[in-house]
PDB file of C-alpha atoms in Angstrom:
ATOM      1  CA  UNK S 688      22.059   0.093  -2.021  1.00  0.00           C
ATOM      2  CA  UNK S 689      21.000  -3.404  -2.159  1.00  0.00           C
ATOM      3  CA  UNK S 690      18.086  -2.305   0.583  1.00  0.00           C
ATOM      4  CA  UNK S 691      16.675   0.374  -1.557  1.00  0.00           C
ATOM      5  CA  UNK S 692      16.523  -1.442  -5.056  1.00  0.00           C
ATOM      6  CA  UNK S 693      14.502  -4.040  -2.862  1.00  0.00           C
ATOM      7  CA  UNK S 694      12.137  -2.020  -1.951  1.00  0.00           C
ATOM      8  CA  UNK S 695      11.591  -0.264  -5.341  1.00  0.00           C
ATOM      9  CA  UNK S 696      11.362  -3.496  -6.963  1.00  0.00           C
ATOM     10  CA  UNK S 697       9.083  -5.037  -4.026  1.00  0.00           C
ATOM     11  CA  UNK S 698       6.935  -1.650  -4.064  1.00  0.00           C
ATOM     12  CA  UNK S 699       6.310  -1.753  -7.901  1.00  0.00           C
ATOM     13  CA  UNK S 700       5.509  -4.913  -7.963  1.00  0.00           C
ATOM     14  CA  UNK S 701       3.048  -4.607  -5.516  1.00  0.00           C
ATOM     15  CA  UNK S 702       1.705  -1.868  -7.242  1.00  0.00           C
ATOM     16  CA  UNK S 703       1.739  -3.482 -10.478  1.00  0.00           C
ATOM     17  CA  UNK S 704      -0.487  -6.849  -8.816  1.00  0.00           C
ATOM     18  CA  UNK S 705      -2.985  -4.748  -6.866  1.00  0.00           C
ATOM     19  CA  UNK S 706      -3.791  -2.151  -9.618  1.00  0.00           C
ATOM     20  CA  UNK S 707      -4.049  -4.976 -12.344  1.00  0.00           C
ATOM     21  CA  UNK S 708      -6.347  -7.218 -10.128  1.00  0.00           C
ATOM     22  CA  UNK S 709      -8.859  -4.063  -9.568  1.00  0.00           C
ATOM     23  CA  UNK S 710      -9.064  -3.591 -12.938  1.00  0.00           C
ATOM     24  CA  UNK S 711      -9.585  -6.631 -13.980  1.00  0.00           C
ATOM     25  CA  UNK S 712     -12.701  -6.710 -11.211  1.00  0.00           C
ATOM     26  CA  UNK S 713     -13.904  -3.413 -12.028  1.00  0.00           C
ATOM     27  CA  UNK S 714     -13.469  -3.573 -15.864  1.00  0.00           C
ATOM     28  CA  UNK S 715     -13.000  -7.219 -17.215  1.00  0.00           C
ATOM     29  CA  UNK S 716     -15.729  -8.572 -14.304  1.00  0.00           C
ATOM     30  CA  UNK S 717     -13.216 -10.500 -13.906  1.00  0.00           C
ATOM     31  CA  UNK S 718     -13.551 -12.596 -10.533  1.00  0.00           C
ATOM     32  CA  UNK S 719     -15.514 -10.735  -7.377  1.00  0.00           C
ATOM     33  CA  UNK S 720     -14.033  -7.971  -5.001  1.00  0.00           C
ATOM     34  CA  UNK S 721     -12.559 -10.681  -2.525  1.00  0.00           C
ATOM     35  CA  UNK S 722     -10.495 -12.113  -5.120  1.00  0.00           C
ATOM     36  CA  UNK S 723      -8.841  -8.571  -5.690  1.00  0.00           C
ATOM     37  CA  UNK S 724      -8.094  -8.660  -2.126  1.00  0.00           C
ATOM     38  CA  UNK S 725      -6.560 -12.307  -2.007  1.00  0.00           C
ATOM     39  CA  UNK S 726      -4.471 -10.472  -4.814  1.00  0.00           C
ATOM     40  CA  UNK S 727      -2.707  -7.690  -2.215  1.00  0.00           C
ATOM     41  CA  UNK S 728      -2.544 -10.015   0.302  1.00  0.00           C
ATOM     42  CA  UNK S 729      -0.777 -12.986  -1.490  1.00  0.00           C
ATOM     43  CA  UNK S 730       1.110 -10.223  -3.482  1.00  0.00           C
ATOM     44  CA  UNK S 731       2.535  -8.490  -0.486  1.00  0.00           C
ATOM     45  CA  UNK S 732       3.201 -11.894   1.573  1.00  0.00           C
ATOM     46  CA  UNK S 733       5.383 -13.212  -1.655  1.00  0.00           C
ATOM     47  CA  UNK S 734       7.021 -10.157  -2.235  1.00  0.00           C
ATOM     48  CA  UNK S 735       8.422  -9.797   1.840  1.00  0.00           C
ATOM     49  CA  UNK S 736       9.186 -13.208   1.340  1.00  0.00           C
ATOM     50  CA  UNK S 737      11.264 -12.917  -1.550  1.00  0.00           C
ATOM     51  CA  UNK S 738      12.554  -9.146  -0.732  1.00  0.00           C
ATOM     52  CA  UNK S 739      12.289  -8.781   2.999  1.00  0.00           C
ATOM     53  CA  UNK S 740      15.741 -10.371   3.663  1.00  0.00           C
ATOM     54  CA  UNK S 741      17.152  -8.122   1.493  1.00  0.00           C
ATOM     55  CA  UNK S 742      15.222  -4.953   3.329  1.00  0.00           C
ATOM     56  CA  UNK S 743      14.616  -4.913   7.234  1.00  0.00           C
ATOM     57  CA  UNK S 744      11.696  -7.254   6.410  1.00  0.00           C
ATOM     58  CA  UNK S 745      10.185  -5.733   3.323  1.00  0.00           C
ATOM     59  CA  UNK S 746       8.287  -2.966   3.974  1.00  0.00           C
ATOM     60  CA  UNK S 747       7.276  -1.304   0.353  1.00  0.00           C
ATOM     61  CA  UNK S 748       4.952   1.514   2.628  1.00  0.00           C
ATOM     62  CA  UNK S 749       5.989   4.511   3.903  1.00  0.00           C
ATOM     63  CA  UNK S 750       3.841   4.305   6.955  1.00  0.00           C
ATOM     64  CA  UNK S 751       5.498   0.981   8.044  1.00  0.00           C
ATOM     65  CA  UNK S 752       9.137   2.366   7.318  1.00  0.00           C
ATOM     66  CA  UNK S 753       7.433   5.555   9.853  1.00  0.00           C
ATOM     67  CA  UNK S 754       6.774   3.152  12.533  1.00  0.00           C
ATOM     68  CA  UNK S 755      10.195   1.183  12.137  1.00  0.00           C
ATOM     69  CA  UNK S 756      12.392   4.583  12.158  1.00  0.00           C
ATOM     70  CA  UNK S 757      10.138   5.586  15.448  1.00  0.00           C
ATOM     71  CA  UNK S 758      11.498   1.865  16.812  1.00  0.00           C
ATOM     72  CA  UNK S 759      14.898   2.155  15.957  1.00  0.00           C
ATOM     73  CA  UNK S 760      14.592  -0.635  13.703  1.00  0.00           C
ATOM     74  CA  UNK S 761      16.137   1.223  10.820  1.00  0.00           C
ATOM     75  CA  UNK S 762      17.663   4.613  11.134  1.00  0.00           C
ATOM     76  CA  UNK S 763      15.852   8.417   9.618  1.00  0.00           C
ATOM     77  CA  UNK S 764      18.260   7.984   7.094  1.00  0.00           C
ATOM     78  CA  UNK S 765      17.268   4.833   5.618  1.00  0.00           C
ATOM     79  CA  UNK S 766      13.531   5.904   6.400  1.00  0.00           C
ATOM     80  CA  UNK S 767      13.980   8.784   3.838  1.00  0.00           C
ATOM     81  CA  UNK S 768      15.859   6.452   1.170  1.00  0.00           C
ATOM     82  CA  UNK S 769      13.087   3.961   1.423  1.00  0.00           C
ATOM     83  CA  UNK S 770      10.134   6.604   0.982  1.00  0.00           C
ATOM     84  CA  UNK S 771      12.162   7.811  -2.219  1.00  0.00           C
ATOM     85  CA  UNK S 772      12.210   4.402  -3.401  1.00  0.00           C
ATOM     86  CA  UNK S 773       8.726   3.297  -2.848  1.00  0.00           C
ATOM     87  CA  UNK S 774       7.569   6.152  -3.962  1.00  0.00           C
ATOM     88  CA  UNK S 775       9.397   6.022  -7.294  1.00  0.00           C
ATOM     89  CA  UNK S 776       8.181   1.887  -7.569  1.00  0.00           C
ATOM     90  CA  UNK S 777       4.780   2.596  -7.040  1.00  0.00           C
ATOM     91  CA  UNK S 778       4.332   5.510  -9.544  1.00  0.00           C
ATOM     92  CA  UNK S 779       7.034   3.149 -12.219  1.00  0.00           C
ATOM     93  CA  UNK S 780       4.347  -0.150 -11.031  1.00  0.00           C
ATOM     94  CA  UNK S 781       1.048   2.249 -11.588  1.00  0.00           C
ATOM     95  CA  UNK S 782       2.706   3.562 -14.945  1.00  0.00           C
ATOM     96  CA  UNK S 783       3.440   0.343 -16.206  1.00  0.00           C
ATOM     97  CA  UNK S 784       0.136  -1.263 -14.951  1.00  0.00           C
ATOM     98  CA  UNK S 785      -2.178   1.535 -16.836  1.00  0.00           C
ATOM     99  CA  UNK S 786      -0.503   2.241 -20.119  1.00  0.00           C
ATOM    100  CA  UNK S 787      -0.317  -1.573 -20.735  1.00  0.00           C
ATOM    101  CA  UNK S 788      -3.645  -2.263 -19.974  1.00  0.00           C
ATOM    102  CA  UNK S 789      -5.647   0.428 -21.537  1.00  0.00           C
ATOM    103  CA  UNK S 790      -4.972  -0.624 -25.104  1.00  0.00           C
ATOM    104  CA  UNK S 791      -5.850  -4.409 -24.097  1.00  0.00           C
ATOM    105  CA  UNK S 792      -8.792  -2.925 -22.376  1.00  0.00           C
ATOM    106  CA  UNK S 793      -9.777  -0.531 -25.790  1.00  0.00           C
ATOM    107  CA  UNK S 794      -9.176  -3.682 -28.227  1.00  0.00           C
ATOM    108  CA  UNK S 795     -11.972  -5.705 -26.007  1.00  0.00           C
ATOM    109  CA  UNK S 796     -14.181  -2.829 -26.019  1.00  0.00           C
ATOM    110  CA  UNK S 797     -13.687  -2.225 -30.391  1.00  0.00           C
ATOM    111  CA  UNK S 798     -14.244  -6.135 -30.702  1.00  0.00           C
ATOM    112  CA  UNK S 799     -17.485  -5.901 -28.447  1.00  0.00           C
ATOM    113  CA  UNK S 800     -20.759  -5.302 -30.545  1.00  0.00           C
ATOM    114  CA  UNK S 801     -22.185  -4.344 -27.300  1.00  0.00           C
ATOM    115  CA  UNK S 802     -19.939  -2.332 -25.781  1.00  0.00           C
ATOM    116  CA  UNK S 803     -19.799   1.753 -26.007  1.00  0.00           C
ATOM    117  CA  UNK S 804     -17.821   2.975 -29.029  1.00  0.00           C
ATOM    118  CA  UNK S 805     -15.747   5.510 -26.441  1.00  0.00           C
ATOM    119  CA  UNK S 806     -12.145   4.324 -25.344  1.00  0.00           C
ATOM    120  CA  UNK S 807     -11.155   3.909 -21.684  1.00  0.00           C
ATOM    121  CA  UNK S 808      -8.844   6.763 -21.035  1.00  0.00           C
ATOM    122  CA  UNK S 809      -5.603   6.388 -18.307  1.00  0.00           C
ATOM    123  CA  UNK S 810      -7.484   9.227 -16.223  1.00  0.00           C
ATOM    124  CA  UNK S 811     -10.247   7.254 -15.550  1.00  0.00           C
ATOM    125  CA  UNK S 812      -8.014   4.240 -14.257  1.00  0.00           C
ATOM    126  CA  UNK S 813      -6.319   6.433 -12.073  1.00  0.00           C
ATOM    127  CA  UNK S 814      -9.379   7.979 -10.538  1.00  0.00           C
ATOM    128  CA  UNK S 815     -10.291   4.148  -9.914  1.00  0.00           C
ATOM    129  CA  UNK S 816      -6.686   4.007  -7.660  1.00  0.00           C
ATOM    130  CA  UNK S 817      -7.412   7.711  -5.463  1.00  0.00           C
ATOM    131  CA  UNK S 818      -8.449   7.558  -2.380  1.00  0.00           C
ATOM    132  CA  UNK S 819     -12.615   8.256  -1.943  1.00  0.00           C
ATOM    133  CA  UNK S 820     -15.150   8.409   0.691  1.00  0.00           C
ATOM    134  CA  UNK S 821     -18.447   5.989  -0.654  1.00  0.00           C
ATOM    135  CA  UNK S 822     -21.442   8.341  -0.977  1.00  0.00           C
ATOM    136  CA  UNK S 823     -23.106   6.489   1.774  1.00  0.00           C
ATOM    137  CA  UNK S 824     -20.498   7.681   4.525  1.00  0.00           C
ATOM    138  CA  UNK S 825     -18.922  11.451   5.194  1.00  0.00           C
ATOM    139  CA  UNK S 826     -15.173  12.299   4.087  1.00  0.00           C
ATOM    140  CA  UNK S 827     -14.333  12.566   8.184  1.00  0.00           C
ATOM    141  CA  UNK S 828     -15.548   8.908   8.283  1.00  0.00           C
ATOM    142  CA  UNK S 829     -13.929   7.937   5.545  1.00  0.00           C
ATOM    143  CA  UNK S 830     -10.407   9.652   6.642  1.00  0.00           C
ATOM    144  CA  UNK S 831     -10.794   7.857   9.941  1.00  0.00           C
ATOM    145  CA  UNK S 832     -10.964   4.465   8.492  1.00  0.00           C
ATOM    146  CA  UNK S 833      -7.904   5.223   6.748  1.00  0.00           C
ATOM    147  CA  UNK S 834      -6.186   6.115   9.867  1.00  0.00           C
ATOM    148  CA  UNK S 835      -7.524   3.472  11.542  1.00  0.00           C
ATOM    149  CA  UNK S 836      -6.728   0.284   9.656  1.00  0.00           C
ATOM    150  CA  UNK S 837      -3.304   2.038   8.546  1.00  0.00           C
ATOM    151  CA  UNK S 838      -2.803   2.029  11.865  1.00  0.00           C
ATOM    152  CA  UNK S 839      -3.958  -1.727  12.299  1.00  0.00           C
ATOM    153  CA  UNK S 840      -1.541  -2.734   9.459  1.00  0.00           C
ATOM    154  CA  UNK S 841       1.850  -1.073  10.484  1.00  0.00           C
ATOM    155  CA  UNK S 842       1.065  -2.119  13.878  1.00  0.00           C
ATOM    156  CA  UNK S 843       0.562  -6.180  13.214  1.00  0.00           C
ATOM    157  CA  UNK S 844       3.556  -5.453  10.316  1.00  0.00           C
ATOM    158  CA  UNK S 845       6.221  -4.247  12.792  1.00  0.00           C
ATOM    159  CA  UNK S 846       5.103  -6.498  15.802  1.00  0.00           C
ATOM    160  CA  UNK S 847       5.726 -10.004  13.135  1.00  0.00           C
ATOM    161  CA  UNK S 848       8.985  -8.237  12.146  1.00  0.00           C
ATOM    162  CA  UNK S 849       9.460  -8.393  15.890  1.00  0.00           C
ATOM    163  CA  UNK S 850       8.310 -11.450  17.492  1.00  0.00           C
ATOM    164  CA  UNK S 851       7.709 -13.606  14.083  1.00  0.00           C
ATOM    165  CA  UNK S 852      10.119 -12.980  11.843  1.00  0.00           C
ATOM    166  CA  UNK S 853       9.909 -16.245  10.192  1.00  0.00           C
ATOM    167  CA  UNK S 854       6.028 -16.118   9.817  1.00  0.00           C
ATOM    168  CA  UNK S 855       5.917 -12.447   9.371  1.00  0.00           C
ATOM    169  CA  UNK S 856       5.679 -11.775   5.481  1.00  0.00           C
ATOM    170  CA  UNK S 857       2.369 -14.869   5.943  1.00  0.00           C
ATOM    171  CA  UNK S 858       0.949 -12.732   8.898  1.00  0.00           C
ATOM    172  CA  UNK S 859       1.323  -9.287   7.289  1.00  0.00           C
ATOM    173  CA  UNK S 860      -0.216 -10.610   4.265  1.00  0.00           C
ATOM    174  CA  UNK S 861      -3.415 -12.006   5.009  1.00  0.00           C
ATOM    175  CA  UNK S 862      -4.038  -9.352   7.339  1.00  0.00           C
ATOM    176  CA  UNK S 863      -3.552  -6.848   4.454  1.00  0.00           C
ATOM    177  CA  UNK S 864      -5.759  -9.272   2.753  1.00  0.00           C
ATOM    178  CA  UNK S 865      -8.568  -8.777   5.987  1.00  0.00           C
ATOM    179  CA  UNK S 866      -8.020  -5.017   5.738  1.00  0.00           C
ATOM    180  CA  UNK S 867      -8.403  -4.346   1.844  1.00  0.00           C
ATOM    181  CA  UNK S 868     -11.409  -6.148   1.859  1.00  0.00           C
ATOM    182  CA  UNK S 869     -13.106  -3.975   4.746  1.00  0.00           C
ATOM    183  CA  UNK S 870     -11.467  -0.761   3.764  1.00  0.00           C
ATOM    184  CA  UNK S 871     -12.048  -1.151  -0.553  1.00  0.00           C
ATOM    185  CA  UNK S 872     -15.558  -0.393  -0.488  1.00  0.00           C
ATOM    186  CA  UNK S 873     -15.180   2.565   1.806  1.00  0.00           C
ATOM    187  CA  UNK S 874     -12.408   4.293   1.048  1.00  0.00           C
ATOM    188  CA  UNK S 875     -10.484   2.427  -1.566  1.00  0.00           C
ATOM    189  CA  UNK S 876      -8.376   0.866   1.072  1.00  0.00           C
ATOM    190  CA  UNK S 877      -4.996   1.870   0.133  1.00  0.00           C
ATOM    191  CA  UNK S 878      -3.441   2.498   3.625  1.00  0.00           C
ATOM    192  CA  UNK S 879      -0.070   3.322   1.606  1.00  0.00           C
ATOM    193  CA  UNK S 880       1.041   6.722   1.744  1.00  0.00           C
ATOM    194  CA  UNK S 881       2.859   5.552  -2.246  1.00  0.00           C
ATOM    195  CA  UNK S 882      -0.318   4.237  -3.406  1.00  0.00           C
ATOM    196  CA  UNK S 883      -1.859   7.408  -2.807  1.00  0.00           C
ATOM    197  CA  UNK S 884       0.607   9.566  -4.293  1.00  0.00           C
ATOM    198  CA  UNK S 885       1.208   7.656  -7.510  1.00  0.00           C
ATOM    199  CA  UNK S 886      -1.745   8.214  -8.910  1.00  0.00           C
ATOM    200  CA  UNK S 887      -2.070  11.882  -7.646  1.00  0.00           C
ATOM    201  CA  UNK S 888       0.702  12.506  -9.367  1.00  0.00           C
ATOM    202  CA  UNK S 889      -0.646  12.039 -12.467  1.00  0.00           C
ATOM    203  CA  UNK S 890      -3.465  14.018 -12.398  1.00  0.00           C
ATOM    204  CA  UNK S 891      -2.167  16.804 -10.240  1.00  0.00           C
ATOM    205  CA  UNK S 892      -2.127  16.935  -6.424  1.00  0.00           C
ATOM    206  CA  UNK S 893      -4.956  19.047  -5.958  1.00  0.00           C
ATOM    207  CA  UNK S 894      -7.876  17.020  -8.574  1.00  0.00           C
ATOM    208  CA  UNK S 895      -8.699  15.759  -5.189  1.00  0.00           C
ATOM    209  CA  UNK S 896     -10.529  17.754  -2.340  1.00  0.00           C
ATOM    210  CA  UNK S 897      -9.346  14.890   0.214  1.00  0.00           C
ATOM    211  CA  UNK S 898      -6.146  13.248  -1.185  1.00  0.00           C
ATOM    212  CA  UNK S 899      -4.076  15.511   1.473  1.00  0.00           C
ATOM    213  CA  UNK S 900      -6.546  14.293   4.472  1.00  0.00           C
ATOM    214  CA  UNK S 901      -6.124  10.849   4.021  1.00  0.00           C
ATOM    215  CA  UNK S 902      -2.598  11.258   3.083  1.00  0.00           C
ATOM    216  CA  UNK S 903      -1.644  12.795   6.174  1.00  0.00           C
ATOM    217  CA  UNK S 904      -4.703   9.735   8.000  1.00  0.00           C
ATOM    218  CA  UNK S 905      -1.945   7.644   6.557  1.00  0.00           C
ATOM    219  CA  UNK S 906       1.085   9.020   8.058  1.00  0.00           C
ATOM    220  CA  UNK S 907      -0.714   9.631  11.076  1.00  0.00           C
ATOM    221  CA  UNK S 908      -1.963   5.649  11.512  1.00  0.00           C
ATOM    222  CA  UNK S 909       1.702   4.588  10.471  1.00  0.00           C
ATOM    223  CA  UNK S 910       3.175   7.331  13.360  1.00  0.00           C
ATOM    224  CA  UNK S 911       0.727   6.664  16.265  1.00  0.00           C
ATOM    225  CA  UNK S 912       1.592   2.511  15.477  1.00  0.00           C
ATOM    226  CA  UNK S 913       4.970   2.974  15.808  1.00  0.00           C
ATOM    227  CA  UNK S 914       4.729   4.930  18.870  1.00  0.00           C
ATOM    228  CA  UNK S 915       2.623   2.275  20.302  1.00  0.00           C
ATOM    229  CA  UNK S 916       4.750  -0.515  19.428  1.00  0.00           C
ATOM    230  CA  UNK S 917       7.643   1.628  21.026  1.00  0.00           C
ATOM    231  CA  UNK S 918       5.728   2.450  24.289  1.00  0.00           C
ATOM    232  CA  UNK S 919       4.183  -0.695  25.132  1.00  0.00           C
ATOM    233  CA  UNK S 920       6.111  -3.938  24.123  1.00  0.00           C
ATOM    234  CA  UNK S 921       8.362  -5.426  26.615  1.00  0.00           C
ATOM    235  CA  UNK S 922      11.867  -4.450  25.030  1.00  0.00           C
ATOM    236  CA  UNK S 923      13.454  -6.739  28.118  1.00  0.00           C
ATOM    237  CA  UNK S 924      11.514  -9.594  26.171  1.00  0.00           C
ATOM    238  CA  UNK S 925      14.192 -11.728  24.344  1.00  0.00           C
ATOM    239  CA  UNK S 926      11.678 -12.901  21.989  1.00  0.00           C
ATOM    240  CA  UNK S 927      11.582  -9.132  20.543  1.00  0.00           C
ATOM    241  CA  UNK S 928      14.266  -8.927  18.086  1.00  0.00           C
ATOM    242  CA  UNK S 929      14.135  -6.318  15.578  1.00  0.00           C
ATOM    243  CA  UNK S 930      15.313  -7.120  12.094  1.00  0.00           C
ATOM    244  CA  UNK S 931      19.092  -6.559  11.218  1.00  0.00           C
ATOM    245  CA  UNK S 932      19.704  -3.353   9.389  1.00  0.00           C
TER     246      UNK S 932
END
């Protein structure tokens, strides 16, 4: 159980980090869009540090717990107990996050002779969290960025679980860092199957037109990475040593 608990904890956390530093961008002006990203990045290499011996790693994403179960690094089983369990941390991290921050966020507003007499409501912090395509680009763009650098991420993920375990929670991190920051202004750059959900969940699964395509962009990148990390490493090289289950 020890496994699972880590990865709730480690998901909602990292839910709790990244949502908080967006809004703080987007509604304090707090800091500039990289910062955010530095945010997810540093979050996400702390929290495999701290939970990832504790979890095959730390992978608090559904998509990277997809490309481990296609490995063989942890079994369909355990794939299913972790989805449950991110799942659940990021919608108890993006619960927490919101509903704590909106009154902080109304008081500023009330004390704020400038400001517009209307409060922030939690729907319009969640729409802030969905998945979007930017008016400049089309939905099937959008969708395929989402596949793509969810592919990039589970891929560089399971290959440092692999080959450098010790620097792995460092690698994945800053290149979650690299990806957020290309992806955010496109597509809100959530490449996490949870982070999509959680806030979906709140205001129904169909307020979206897209959620379900880049949902299933996701689980696509996260599948077609673990395949390739199957198919082409060398399993006959001793350096590749999957983390203990």
């Amino acid at each position: 159980m020890r496994k699972y608990f880590a990865e709730f904890f480690g998901t909602m956390l990292l839910v709790i980090f990244a949502t908080t530093a967006l809004i703080y961008v987007t509604t304090f002006q707090t800091g500039q869009l990289f910062d955010a990203m530095a945010i997810f990045g540093l979050s996400l290499a702390a929290l495999m540090f701290i939970f990832g011996p504790m979890a095959n790693g730390g992978h608090f994403n559904p998509a990277v717990s997809l490309g481990a179960a296609i490995n063989q690094d942890i079994s369909w089983k355990t794939f299913g107990a972790y989805f449950l369990a991110q799942f659940l941390g990021a919608f108890a991290g993006l619960t927490l996050a919101v509903y704590t921050l909106i009154p902080i966020i109304n008081a500023q507003q009330s004390g704020s002779s400038s400001s517009s007499t209307s409060s922030v409501k939690a729907s319009q912090l969640f729409s802030l969290l969905e998945p979007s395509a930017a008016s400049a680009i089309s939905v099937w763009l959008a969708v395929a960025i989402e596949l793509f650098f969810t592919f990039v991420l589970v891929f560089i993920t399971l290959v440092a679980l692999k080959k450098h375990i010790k620097q792995s929670a460092a690698i994945t991190g800053i290149s979650f860092t690299l990806i957020s920051f290309v992806t955010y202004p496109l597509t809100n750059g959530l490449v996490n199957p949870a982070r999509v959900l959680a806030p979906a969940l709140y205001k129904g699964l169909a307020s979206s037109a897209h959620l379900w395509y880049f949902l299933i962009a996701e689980i696509l990148g996260g599948l077609l990475a673990g395949l390739v990390v199957k198919y082409f490493m060398n399993e006959d090289d001793p350096a590749v040593k999957s983390v203990a289950e």
